[in-house]
PDB file of C-alpha atoms and ligand atoms in Angstrom:
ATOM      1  CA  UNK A 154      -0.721  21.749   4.667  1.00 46.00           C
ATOM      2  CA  UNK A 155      -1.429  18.555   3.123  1.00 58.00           C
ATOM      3  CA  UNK A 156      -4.233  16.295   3.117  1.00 65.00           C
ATOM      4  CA  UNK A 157      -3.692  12.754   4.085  1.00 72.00           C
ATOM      5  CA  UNK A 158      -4.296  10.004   1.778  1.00 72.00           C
ATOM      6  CA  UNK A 159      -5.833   6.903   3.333  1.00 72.00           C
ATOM      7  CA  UNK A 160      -5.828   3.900   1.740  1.00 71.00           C
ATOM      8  CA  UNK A 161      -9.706   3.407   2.541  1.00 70.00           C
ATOM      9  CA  UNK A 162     -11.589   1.640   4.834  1.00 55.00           C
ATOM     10  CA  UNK A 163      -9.992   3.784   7.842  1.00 52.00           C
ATOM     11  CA  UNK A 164     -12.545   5.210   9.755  1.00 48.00           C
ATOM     12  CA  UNK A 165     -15.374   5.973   7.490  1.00 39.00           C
ATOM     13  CA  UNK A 166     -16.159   2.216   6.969  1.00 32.00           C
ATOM     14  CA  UNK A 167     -15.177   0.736  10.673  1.00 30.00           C
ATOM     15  CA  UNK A 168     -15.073   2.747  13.805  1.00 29.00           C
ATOM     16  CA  UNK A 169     -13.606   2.220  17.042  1.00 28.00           C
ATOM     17  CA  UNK A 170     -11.895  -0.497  16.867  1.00 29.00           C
ATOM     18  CA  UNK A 171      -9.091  -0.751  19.666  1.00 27.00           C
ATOM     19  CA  UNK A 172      -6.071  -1.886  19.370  1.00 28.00           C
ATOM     20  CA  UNK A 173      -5.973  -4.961  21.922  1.00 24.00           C
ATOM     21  CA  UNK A 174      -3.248  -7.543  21.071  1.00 24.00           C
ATOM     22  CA  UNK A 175      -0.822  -6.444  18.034  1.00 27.00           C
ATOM     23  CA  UNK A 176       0.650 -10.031  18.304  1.00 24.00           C
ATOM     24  CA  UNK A 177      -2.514 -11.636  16.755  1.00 24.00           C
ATOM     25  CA  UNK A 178      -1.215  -9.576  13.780  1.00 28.00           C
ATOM     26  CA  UNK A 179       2.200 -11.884  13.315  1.00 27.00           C
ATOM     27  CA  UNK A 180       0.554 -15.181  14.789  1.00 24.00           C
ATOM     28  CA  UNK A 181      -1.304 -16.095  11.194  1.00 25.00           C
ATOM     29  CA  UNK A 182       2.593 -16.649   9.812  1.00 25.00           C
ATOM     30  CA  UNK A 183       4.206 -14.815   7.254  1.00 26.00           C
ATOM     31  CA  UNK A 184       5.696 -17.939   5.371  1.00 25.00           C
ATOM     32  CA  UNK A 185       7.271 -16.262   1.881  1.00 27.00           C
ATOM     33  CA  UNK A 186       8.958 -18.069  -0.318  1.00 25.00           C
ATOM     34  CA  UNK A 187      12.531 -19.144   0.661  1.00 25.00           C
ATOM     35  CA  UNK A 188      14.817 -17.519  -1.542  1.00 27.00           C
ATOM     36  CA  UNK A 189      18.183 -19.079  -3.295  1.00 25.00           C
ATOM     37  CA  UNK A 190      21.067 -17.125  -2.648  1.00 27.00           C
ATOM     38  CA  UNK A 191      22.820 -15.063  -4.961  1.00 30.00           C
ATOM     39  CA  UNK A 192      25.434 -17.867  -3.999  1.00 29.00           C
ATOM     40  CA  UNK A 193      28.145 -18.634  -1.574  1.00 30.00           C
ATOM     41  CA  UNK A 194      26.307 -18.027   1.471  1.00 31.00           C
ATOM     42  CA  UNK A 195      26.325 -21.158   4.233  1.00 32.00           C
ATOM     43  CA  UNK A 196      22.612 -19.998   4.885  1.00 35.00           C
ATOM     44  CA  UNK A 197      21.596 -21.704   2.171  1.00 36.00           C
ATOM     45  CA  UNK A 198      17.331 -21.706   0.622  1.00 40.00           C
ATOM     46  CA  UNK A 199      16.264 -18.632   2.001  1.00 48.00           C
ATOM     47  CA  UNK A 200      14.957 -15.150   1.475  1.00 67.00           C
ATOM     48  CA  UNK A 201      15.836 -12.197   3.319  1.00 76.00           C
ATOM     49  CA  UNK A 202      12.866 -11.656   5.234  1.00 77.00           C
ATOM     50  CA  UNK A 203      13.544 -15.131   6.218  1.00 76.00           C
ATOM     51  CA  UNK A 204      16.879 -15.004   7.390  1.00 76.00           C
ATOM     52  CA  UNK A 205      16.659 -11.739   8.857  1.00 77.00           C
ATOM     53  CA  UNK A 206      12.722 -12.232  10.420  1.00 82.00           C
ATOM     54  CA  UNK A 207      11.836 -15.346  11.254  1.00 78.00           C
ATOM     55  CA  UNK A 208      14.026 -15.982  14.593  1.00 75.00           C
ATOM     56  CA  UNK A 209      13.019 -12.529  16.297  1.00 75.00           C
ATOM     57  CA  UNK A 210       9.489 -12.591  18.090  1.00 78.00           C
ATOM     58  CA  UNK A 211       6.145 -11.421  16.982  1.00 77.00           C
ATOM     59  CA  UNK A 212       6.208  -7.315  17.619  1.00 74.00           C
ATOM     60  CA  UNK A 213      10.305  -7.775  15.654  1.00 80.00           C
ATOM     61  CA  UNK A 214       8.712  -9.814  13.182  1.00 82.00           C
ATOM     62  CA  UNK A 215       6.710  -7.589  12.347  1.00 82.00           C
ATOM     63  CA  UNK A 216       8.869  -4.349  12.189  1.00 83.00           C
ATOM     64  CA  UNK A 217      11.625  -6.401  10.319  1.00 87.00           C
ATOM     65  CA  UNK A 218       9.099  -7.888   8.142  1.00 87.00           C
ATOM     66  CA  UNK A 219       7.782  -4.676   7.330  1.00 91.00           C
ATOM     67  CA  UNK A 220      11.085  -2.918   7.004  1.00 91.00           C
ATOM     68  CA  UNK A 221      11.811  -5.093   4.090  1.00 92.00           C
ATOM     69  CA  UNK A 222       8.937  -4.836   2.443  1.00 94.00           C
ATOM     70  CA  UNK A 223       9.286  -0.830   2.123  1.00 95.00           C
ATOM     71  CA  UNK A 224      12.786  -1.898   1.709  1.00 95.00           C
ATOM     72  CA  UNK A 225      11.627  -3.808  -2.025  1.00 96.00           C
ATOM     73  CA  UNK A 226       9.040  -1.073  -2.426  1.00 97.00           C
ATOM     74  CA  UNK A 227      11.581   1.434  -2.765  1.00 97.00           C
ATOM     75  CA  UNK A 228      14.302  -0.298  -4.722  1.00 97.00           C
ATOM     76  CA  UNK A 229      11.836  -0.971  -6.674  1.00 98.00           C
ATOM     77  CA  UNK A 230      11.098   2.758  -7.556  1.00 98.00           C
ATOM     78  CA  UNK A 231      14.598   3.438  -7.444  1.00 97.00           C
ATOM     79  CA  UNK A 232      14.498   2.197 -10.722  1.00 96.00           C
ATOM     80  CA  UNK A 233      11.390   2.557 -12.174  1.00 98.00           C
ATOM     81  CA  UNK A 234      10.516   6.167 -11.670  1.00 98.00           C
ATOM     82  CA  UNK A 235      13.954   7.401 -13.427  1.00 98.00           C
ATOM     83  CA  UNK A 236      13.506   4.722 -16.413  1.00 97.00           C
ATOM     84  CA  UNK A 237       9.873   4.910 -16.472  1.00 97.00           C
ATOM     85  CA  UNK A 238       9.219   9.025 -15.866  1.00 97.00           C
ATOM     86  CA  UNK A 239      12.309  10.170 -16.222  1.00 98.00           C
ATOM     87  CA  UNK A 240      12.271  11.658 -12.232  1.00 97.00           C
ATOM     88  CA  UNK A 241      14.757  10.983  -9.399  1.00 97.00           C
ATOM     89  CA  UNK A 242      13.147   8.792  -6.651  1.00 97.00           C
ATOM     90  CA  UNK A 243      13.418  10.379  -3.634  1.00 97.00           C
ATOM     91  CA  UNK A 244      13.129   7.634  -0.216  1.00 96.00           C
ATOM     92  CA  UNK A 245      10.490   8.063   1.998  1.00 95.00           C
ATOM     93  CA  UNK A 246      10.224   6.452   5.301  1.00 93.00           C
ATOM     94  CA  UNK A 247       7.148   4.883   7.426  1.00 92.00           C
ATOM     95  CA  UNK A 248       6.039   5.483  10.619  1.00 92.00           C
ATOM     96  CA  UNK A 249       4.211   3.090  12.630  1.00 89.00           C
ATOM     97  CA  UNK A 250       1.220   3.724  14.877  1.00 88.00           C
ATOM     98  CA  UNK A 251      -0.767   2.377  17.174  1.00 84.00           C
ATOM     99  CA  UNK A 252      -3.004   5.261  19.326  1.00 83.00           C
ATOM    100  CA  UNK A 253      -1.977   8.282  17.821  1.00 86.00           C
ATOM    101  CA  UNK A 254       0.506  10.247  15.828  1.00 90.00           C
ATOM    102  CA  UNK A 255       1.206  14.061  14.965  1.00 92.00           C
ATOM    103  CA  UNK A 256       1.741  14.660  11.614  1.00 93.00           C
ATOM    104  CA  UNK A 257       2.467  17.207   8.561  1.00 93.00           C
ATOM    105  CA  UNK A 258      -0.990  16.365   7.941  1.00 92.00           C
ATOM    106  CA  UNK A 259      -2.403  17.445  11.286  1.00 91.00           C
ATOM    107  CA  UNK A 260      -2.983  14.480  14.377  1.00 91.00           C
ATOM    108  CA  UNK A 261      -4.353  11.318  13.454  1.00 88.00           C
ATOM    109  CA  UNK A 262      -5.718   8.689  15.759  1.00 84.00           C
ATOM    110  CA  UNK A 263      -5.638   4.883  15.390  1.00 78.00           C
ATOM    111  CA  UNK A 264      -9.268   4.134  12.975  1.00 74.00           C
ATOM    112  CA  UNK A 265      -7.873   6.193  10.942  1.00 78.00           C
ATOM    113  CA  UNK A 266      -6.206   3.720   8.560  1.00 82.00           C
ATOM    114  CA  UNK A 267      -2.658   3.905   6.721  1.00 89.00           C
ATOM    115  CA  UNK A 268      -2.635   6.904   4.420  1.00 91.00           C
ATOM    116  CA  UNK A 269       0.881   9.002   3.049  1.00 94.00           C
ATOM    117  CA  UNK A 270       0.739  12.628   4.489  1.00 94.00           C
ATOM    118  CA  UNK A 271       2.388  14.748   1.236  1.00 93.00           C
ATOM    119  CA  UNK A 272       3.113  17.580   3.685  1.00 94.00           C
ATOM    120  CA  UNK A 273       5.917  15.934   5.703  1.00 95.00           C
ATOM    121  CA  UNK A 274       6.460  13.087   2.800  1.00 94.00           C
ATOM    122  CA  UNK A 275       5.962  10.249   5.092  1.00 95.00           C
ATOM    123  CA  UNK A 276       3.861   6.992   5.719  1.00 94.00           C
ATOM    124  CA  UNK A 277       1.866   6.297   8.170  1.00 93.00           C
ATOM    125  CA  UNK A 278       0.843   2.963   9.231  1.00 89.00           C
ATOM    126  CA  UNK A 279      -1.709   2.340  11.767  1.00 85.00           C
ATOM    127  CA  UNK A 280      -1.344  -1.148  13.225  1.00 82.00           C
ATOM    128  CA  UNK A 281      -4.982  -1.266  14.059  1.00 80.00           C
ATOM    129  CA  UNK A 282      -5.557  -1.251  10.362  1.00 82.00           C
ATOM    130  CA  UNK A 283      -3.500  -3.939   9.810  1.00 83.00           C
ATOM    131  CA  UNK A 284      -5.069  -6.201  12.645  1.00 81.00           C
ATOM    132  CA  UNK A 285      -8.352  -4.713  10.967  1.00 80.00           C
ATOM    133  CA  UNK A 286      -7.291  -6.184   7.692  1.00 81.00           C
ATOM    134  CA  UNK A 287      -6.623 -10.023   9.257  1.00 79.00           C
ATOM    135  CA  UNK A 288     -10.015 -10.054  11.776  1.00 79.00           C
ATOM    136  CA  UNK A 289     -12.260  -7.876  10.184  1.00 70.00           C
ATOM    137  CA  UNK A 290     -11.958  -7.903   6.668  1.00 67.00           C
ATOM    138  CA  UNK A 291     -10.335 -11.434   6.423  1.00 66.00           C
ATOM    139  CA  UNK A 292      -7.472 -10.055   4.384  1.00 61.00           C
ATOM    140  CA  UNK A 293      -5.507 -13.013   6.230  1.00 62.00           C
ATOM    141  CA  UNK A 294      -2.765 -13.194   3.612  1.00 66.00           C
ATOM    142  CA  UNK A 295       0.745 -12.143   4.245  1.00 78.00           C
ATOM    143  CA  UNK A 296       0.449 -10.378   1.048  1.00 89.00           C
ATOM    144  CA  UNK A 297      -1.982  -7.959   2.372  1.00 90.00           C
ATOM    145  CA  UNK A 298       0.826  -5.763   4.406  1.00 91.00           C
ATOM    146  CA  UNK A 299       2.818  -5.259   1.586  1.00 94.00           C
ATOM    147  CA  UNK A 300      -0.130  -4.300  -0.578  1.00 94.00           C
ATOM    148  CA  UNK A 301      -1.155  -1.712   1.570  1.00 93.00           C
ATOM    149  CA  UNK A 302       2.705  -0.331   2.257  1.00 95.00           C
ATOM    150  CA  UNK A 303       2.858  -0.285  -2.097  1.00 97.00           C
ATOM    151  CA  UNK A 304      -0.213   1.638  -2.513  1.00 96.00           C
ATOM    152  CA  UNK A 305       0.671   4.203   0.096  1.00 96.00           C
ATOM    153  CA  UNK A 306       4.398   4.269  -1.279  1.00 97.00           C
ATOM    154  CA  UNK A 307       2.521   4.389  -4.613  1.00 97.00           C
ATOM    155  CA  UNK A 308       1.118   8.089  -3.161  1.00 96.00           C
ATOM    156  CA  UNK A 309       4.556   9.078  -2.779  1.00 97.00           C
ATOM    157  CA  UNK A 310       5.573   8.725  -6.051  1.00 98.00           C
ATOM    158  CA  UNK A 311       2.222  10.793  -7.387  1.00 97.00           C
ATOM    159  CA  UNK A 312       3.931  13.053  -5.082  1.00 97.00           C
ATOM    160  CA  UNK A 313       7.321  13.363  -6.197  1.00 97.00           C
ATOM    161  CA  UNK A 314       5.896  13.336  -9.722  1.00 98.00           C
ATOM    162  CA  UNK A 315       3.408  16.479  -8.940  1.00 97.00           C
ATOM    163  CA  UNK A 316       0.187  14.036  -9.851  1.00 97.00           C
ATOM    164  CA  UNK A 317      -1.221  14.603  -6.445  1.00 95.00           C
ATOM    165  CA  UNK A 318      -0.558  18.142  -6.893  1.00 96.00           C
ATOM    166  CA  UNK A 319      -2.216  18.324  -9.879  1.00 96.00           C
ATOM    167  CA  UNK A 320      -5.572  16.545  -8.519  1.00 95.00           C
ATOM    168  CA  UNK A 321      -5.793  18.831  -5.713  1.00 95.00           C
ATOM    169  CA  UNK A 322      -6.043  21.832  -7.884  1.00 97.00           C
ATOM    170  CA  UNK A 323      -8.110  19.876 -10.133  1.00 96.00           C
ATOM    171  CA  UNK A 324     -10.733  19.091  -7.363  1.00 95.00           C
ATOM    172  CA  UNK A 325     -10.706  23.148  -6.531  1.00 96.00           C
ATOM    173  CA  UNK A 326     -11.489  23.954 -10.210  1.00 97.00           C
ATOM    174  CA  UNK A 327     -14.171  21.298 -10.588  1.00 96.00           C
ATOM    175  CA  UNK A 328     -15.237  20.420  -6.809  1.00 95.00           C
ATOM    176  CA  UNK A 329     -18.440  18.384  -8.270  1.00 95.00           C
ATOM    177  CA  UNK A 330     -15.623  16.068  -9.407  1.00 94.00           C
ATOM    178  CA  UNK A 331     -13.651  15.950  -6.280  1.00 94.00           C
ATOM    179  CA  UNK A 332     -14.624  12.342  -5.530  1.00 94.00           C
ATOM    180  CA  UNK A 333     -14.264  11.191  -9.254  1.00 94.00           C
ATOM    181  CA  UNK A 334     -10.675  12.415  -9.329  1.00 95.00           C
ATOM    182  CA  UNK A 335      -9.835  10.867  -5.810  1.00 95.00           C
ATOM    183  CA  UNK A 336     -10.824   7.627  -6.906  1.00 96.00           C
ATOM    184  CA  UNK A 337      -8.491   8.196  -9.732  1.00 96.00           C
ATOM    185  CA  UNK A 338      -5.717   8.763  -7.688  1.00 96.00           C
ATOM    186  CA  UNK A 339      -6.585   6.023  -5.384  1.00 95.00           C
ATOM    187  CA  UNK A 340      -6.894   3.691  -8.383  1.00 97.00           C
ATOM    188  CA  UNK A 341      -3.570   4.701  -9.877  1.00 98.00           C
ATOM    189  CA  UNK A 342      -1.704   4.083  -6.696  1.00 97.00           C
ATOM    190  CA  UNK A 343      -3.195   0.234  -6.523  1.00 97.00           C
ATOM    191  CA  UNK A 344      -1.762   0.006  -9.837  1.00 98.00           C
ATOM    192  CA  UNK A 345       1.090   1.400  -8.901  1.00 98.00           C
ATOM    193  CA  UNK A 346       1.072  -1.587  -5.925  1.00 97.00           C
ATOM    194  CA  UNK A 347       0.650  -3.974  -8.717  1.00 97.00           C
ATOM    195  CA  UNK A 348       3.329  -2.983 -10.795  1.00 98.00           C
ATOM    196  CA  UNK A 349       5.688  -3.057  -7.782  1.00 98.00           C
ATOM    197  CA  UNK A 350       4.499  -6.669  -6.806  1.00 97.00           C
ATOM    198  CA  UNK A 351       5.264  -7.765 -10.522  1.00 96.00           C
ATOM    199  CA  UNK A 352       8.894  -6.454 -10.282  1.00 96.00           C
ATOM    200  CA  UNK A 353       9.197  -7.440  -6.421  1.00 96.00           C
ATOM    201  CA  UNK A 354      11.154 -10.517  -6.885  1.00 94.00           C
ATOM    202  CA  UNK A 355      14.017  -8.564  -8.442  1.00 94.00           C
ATOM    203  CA  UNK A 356      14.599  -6.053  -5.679  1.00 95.00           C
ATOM    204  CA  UNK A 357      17.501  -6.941  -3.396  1.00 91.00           C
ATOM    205  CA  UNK A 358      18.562  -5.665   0.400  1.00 86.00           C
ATOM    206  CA  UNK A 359      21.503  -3.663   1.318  1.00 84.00           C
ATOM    207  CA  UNK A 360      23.549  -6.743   1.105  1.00 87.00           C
ATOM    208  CA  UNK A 361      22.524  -7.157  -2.618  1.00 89.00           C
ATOM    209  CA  UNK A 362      20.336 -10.161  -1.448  1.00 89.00           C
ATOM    210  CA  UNK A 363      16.962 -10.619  -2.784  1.00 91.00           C
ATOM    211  CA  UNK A 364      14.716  -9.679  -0.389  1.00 91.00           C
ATOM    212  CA  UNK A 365      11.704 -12.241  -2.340  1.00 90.00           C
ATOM    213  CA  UNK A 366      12.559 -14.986  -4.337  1.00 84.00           C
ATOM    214  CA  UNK A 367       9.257 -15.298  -5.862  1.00 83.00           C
ATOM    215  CA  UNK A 368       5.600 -13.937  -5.798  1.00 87.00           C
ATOM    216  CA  UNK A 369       2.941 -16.652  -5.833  1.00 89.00           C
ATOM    217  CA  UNK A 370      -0.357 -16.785  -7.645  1.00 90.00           C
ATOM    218  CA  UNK A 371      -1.651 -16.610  -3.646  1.00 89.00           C
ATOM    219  CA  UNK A 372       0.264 -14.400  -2.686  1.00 90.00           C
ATOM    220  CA  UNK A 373      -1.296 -11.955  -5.716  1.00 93.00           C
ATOM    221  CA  UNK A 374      -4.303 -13.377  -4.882  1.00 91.00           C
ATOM    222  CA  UNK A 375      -4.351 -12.378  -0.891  1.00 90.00           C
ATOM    223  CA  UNK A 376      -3.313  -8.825  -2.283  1.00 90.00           C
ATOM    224  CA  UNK A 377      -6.439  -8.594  -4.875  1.00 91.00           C
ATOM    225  CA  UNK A 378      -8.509  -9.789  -2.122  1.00 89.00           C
ATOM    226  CA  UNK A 379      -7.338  -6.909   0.164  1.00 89.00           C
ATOM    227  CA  UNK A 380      -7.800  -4.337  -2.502  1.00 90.00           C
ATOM    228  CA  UNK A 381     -11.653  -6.328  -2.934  1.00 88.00           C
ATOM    229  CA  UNK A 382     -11.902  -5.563   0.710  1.00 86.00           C
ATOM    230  CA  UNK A 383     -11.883  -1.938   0.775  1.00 87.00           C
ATOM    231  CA  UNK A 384     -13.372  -1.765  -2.358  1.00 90.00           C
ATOM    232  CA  UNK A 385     -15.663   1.559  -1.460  1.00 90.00           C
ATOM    233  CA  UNK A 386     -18.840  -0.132  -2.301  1.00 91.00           C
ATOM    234  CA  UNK A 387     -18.096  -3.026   0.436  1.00 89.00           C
ATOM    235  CA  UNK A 388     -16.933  -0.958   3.124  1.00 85.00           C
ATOM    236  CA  UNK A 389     -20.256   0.611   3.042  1.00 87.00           C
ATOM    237  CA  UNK A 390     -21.962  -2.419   3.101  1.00 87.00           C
ATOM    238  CA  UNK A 391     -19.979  -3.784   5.311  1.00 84.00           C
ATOM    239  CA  UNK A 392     -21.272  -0.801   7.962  1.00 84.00           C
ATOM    240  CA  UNK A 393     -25.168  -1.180   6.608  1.00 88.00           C
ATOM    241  CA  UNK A 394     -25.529   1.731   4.422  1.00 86.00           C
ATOM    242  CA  UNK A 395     -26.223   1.952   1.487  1.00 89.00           C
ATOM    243  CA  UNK A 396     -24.279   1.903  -1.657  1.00 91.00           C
ATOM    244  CA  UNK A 397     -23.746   5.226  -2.912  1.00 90.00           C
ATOM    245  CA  UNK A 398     -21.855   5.904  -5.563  1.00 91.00           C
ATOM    246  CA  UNK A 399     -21.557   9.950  -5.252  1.00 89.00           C
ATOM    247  CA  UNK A 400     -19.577   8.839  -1.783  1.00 89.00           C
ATOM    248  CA  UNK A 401     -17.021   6.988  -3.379  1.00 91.00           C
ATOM    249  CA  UNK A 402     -13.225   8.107  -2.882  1.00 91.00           C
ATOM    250  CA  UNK A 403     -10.980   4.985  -3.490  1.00 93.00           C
ATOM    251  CA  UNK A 404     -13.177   2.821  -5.760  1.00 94.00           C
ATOM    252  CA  UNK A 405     -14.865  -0.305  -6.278  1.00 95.00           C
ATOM    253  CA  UNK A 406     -13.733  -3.128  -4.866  1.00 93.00           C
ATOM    254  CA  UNK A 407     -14.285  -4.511  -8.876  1.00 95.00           C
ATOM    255  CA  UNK A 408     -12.060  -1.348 -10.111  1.00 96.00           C
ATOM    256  CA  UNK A 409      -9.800  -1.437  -7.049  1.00 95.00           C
ATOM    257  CA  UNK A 410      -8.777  -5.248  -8.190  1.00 96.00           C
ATOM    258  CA  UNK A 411      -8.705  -4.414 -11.870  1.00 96.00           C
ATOM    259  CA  UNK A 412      -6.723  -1.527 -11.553  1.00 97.00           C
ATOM    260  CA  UNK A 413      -3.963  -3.859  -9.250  1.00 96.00           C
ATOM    261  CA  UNK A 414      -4.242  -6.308 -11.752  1.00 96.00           C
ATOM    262  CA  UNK A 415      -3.778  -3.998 -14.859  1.00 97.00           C
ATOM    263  CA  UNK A 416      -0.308  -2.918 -12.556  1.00 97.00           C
ATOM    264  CA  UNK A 417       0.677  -6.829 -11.800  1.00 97.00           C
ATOM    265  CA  UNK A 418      -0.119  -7.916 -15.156  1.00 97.00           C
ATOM    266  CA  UNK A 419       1.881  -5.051 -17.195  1.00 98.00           C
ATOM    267  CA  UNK A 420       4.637  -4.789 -14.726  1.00 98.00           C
ATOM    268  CA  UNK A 421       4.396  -1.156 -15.990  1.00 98.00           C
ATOM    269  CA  UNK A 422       3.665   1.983 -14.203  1.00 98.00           C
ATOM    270  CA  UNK A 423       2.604   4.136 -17.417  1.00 97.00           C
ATOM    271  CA  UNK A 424      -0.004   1.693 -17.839  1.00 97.00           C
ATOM    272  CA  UNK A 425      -1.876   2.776 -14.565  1.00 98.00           C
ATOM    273  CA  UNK A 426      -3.372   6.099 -16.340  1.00 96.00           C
ATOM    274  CA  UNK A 427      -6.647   6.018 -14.357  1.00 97.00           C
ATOM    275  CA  UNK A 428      -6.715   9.617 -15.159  1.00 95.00           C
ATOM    276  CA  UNK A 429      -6.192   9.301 -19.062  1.00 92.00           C
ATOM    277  CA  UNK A 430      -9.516   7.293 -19.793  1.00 79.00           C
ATOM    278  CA  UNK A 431     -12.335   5.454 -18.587  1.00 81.00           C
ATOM    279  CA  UNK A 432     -11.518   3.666 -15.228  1.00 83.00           C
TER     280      UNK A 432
HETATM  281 ZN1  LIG B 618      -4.740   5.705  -0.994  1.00 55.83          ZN
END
């Protein structure tokens, strides 16, 4: 049995909020970069999520959009983890929510937040996080989806390379830790999110089309401001109480952007060893 990994600010931080109108979630637009064309095509400036997204209404916008992003994600560690670790990538899928879901991990109700369940090797997306993100937290960016997808596909790859693992027996041996090492692990997938975003722009679809032609400064920006967002320090101001640092499982929101940043800047997944030194 596994134990979910939320991204943070699920729950603990914000409670009860209800799903009402997904299509708020689509309406702030999603306007990436167009994309030049590996050449040839009659479509002519455009990316893939363009091409393939931007005709279909909000709810299909939003699942295509989405698709492509884990779509990048994980031709991205196609890549990396057997150049940079040495490891086969294995593909993991996502699973969208909205009420509730059954998982490896056990049921999980909308409030709960995105997390990756390690039992059943999946992602789990809860919309109401996502429309959370946008009113709430005023994550408005485009940018902040694909953060969050990256960090949770960045707690499959801990997976697959036994770092999760390794934490959980970790926190049994040292339980007075447990939080310190959680926040390491939370840390290291942001980074892991920032590495991805650095290499994003050369990860193509199935058609060998580049799903992103570039990554703006804004765009990195609306994805540090996410990470700021559910920094654990904010999300318990954000519900009135007080900062408390024993509580903290995912990090500051200062450490949560530095740690993305140390990923984006580097381009390099080695250099996201939140459990090698200080953080
Ligand atoms: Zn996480």
């Amino acid at each position: 049995m596994g134990i979910p990994i939320p991204i943070g600010g699920g729950r603990g931080g914000i409670v009860g909020i209800i799903i009402a109108v997904l299509v708020a979630l689509v309406g702030g637009g999603f306007g990436l970069n167009a994309a030049t064309n590996g050449g040839g095509s009659e479509q002519g400036d455009n990316t893939s999520l363009e091409q393939k997204c931007s005709a279909q209404d909000a709810l299909e916008q939003l699942d295509c959009r989405n698709t492509l992003y884990v779509n990048s994600i994980q031709a991205y560690w196609r890549t990396a983890m057997p150049e940079v670790f040495g490891e086969q990538y294995k593909p993991s899928k996502t699973v969208f929510f909205s009420q509730n879901v059954s998982t490896g991990c056990g049921a999980a109700d909308s409030g709960v937040g995105p997390f990756y369940c390690p039992a059943d090797d999946l992602v789990y997306i809860d919309l109401t996080f996502y429309r959370l993100l946008a009113d709430q937290l005023g994550a408005q960016g485009e940018f902040a989806q694909p953060y969050v997808l990256a960090h949770e596909y960045g707690h499959h790859v801990q997976d697959l390379l036994g770092t999760e693992a390794q934490m959980r027996r970790q926190q049994q041996r040292d339980p007075q830790n447990a939080n310190t090492l959680s926040v390491k692990l939370e840390l290291q997938a942001d980074c892991y999110a920032g590495a991805w975003a650095k290499n994003a722009t050369g990860t193509s679809d199935e058609q060998g089309q580049k799903i992103f032609k570039s990554i703006t400064d804004q765009d990195i920006q609306q994805a540090i401001d996410t990470a700021e967002k559910i920094g654990d320090d904010a999300i318990q101001q954000r519900s009135g109480r007080p900062v408390n640092p024993d509580e903290f499982t995912h990090g500051t929101s200062e450490q949560r952007k530095q740690w993305f940043t140390k990923g984006f800047s580097t381009g390099d997944p080695k250099a996201c060893d939140t459990f090698g030194g200080t953080l």
